[in-house]
Amino acid sequence: MTLVVDKFRTLLPPRAKSSPSGWTSFNAPCCQHRGHSPDTRKRGGIRFDGDGIVYNCFNCKFSTDWQPGSPFGEKMKNLSRWLVAAEDDIKELIFESLKTEGPEYKPEQYQSKIEFTDKPLPEGSLSLKEWVEFGTDMPLEVVPVLEYVYNRGYDPLDGNFYWSPSSGYEQ
Ligand SMILES: [Zn+2]
């Protein structure tokens, strides 16, 4: 992940909502600056694609993106301002983008290390395999989970996927 992506993430509103498709949605900050009424239906979407950033507004149709090796463009700067970034933050984004344009830029240097910590499974967790064994008594909510895992190219019944009915783990 690039420092540009790391930095840009900090500008997103705290209540932005991520979905399994990879889009994070929040009230689009662009619309009211472009002659549209302010968005209240979380129609702004952002995706961090590899090392880059893709933004799309499904309300006023504003879109922009940034990829490593390219400058932090005017539209990205505007988007940052609309997300109430400080001018210093924007300078940093421009500067970090510039660094990705140089021949010495190696994406892997920026790869952040993910450290997994063991977390106890939420209450009532069973593997998808075990849920399926309930047959007709299986909670209906398990069905979209099975589909999701299957559509991602994994075998939902290999015992590695868990689902729990406890709240807070619904996605
Ligand atoms: Zn918009």
GROMACS .gro file of C-alpha atoms and ligand atoms in nm:
model
  172
    1MET     CA    1   0.000   0.000   0.000
    2THR     CA    2   0.132   0.346  -0.082
    3LEU     CA    3   0.166   0.627   0.168
    4VAL     CA    4  -0.074   0.820  -0.054
    5VAL     CA    5  -0.342   0.559   0.010
    6ASP     CA    6  -0.261   0.550   0.383
    7LYS     CA    7  -0.285   0.927   0.405
    8PHE     CA    8  -0.598   0.954   0.196
    9ARG     CA    9  -0.779   0.697   0.408
   10THR     CA   10  -0.747   0.930   0.706
   11LEU     CA   11  -0.962   1.187   0.524
   12LEU     CA   12  -1.265   0.963   0.499
   13PRO     CA   13  -1.555   1.037   0.731
   14PRO     CA   14  -1.555   0.817   1.043
   15ARG     CA   15  -1.893   0.669   0.956
   16ALA     CA   16  -1.791   0.547   0.612
   17LYS     CA   17  -1.924   0.200   0.550
   18SER     CA   18  -1.722  -0.075   0.380
   19SER     CA   19  -1.883  -0.346   0.177
   20PRO     CA   20  -1.745  -0.686   0.074
   21SER     CA   21  -1.727  -0.560  -0.286
   22GLY     CA   22  -1.439  -0.336  -0.182
   23TRP     CA   23  -1.627  -0.005  -0.198
   24THR     CA   24  -1.641   0.222   0.103
   25SER     CA   25  -1.944   0.446   0.091
   26PHE     CA   26  -2.021   0.773   0.266
   27ASN     CA   27  -2.214   1.090   0.199
   28ALA     CA   28  -2.055   1.228  -0.114
   29PRO     CA   29  -1.875   1.556  -0.037
   30CYS     CA   30  -1.867   1.664  -0.404
   31CYS     CA   31  -2.231   1.728  -0.499
   32GLN     CA   32  -2.296   2.060  -0.327
   33HIS     CA   33  -1.978   2.201  -0.483
   34ARG     CA   34  -2.104   2.114  -0.828
   35GLY     CA   35  -2.451   2.266  -0.819
   36HIS     CA   36  -2.629   1.956  -0.688
   37SER     CA   37  -2.805   1.916  -0.358
   38PRO     CA   38  -2.593   1.763  -0.082
   39ASP     CA   39  -2.591   1.384  -0.075
   40THR     CA   40  -2.753   1.224   0.227
   41ARG     CA   41  -2.772   0.869   0.093
   42LYS     CA   42  -2.408   0.765   0.109
   43ARG     CA   43  -2.369   0.774  -0.265
   44GLY     CA   44  -2.000   0.856  -0.265
   45GLY     CA   45  -1.789   0.545  -0.311
   46ILE     CA   46  -1.418   0.493  -0.281
   47ARG     CA   47  -1.213   0.186  -0.359
   48PHE     CA   48  -0.849   0.130  -0.285
   49ASP     CA   49  -0.744  -0.067  -0.584
   50GLY     CA   50  -0.405  -0.223  -0.532
   51ASP     CA   51  -0.190   0.082  -0.464
   52GLY     CA   52  -0.430   0.334  -0.613
   53ILE     CA   53  -0.749   0.520  -0.529
   54VAL     CA   54  -1.076   0.525  -0.726
   55TYR     CA   55  -1.360   0.762  -0.634
   56ASN     CA   56  -1.706   0.764  -0.785
   57CYS     CA   57  -2.012   0.966  -0.690
   58PHE     CA   58  -2.334   0.793  -0.781
   59ASN     CA   59  -2.526   1.115  -0.721
   60CYS     CA   60  -2.358   1.396  -0.922
   61LYS     CA   61  -2.135   1.155  -1.123
   62PHE     CA   62  -1.808   1.315  -1.015
   63SER     CA   63  -1.526   1.067  -1.046
   64THR     CA   64  -1.153   1.073  -1.013
   65ASP     CA   65  -0.867   0.841  -0.939
   66TRP     CA   66  -0.503   0.826  -0.856
   67GLN     CA   67  -0.255   0.555  -0.945
   68PRO     CA   68   0.112   0.522  -0.841
   69GLY     CA   69   0.340   0.683  -1.098
   70SER     CA   70   0.103   0.971  -1.166
   71PRO     CA   71   0.066   1.313  -1.004
   72PHE     CA   72  -0.204   1.384  -0.749
   73GLY     CA   73  -0.441   1.555  -0.993
   74GLU     CA   74  -0.665   1.860  -0.964
   75LYS     CA   75  -0.976   1.650  -0.917
   76MET     CA   76  -0.812   1.449  -0.638
   77LYS     CA   77  -0.707   1.779  -0.476
   78ASN     CA   78  -1.063   1.907  -0.498
   79LEU     CA   79  -1.201   1.586  -0.354
   80SER     CA   80  -0.952   1.612  -0.065
   81ARG     CA   81  -1.059   1.971   0.004
   82TRP     CA   82  -1.424   1.871  -0.003
   83LEU     CA   83  -1.334   1.604   0.250
   84VAL     CA   84  -1.202   1.898   0.453
   85ALA     CA   85  -0.837   1.803   0.428
   86ALA     CA   86  -0.593   2.064   0.559
   87GLU     CA   87  -0.367   2.225   0.297
   88ASP     CA   88  -0.073   2.054   0.468
   89ASP     CA   89  -0.236   1.715   0.414
   90ILE     CA   90  -0.284   1.796   0.047
   91LYS     CA   91   0.080   1.903   0.015
   92GLU     CA   92   0.181   1.572   0.166
   93LEU     CA   93  -0.041   1.381  -0.078
   94ILE     CA   94   0.116   1.571  -0.369
   95PHE     CA   95   0.464   1.506  -0.236
   96GLU     CA   96   0.405   1.136  -0.174
   97SER     CA   97   0.255   1.102  -0.523
   98LEU     CA   98   0.566   1.266  -0.670
   99LYS     CA   99   0.781   1.004  -0.500
  100THR     CA  100   0.593   0.728  -0.682
  101GLU     CA  101   0.685   0.893  -1.014
  102GLY     CA  102   1.059   0.855  -0.962
  103PRO     CA  103   1.254   0.555  -1.093
  104GLU     CA  104   1.356   0.468  -0.738
  105TYR     CA  105   0.995   0.398  -0.638
  106LYS     CA  106   0.942   0.038  -0.551
  107PRO     CA  107   0.589  -0.045  -0.447
  108GLU     CA  108   0.698  -0.328  -0.219
  109GLN     CA  109   0.885  -0.085   0.010
  110TYR     CA  110   0.552   0.061   0.101
  111GLN     CA  111   0.372  -0.260   0.156
  112SER     CA  112   0.245  -0.243   0.508
  113LYS     CA  113   0.280  -0.549   0.722
  114ILE     CA  114  -0.044  -0.691   0.844
  115GLU     CA  115  -0.021  -0.851   1.181
  116PHE     CA  116  -0.296  -1.088   1.265
  117THR     CA  117  -0.392  -1.119   1.624
  118ASP     CA  118  -0.588  -1.416   1.742
  119LYS     CA  119  -0.937  -1.315   1.835
  120PRO     CA  120  -1.190  -1.539   2.000
  121LEU     CA  121  -1.476  -1.628   1.769
  122PRO     CA  122  -1.799  -1.446   1.846
  123GLU     CA  123  -2.064  -1.620   2.047
  124GLY     CA  124  -2.259  -1.889   1.866
  125SER     CA  125  -2.000  -1.931   1.592
  126LEU     CA  126  -2.008  -2.248   1.395
  127SER     CA  127  -1.835  -2.334   1.072
  128LEU     CA  128  -2.047  -2.301   0.761
  129LYS     CA  129  -2.015  -2.677   0.725
  130GLU     CA  130  -2.178  -2.724   1.066
  131TRP     CA  131  -2.453  -2.474   0.985
  132VAL     CA  132  -2.537  -2.660   0.667
  133GLU     CA  133  -2.576  -2.979   0.868
  134PHE     CA  134  -2.879  -2.820   1.036
  135GLY     CA  135  -3.057  -2.877   0.704
  136THR     CA  136  -3.396  -2.707   0.706
  137ASP     CA  137  -3.324  -2.568   1.055
  138MET     CA  138  -3.032  -2.365   0.922
  139PRO     CA  139  -3.086  -1.989   0.977
  140LEU     CA  140  -3.175  -1.818   0.649
  141GLU     CA  141  -2.899  -1.561   0.702
  142VAL     CA  142  -2.642  -1.829   0.631
  143VAL     CA  143  -2.751  -1.857   0.267
  144PRO     CA  144  -2.601  -1.525   0.144
  145VAL     CA  145  -2.284  -1.604   0.339
  146LEU     CA  146  -2.249  -1.935   0.155
  147GLU     CA  147  -2.309  -1.760  -0.175
  148TYR     CA  148  -2.057  -1.489  -0.097
  149VAL     CA  149  -1.782  -1.735  -0.006
  150TYR     CA  150  -1.863  -1.948  -0.309
  151ASN     CA  151  -1.862  -1.648  -0.544
  152ARG     CA  152  -1.520  -1.547  -0.414
  153GLY     CA  153  -1.393  -1.881  -0.542
  154TYR     CA  154  -1.366  -2.062  -0.210
  155ASP     CA  155  -1.531  -2.376  -0.091
  156PRO     CA  156  -1.771  -2.261   0.183
  157LEU     CA  157  -1.784  -2.610   0.328
  158ASP     CA  158  -1.412  -2.671   0.377
  159GLY     CA  159  -1.444  -2.590   0.747
  160ASN     CA  160  -1.244  -2.264   0.729
  161PHE     CA  161  -1.542  -2.025   0.720
  162TYR     CA  162  -1.745  -1.938   1.021
  163TRP     CA  163  -2.069  -1.754   1.076
  164SER     CA  164  -2.223  -1.629   1.396
  165PRO     CA  165  -2.572  -1.497   1.461
  166SER     CA  166  -2.440  -1.247   1.720
  167SER     CA  167  -2.497  -0.885   1.629
  168GLY     CA  168  -2.207  -0.688   1.494
  169TYR     CA  169  -2.093  -0.969   1.270
  170GLU     CA  170  -2.373  -0.952   1.022
  171GLN     CA  171  -2.156  -0.889   0.720
  172ZN      ZN  172  -2.132   1.406  -0.588
   0.00000   0.00000   0.00000
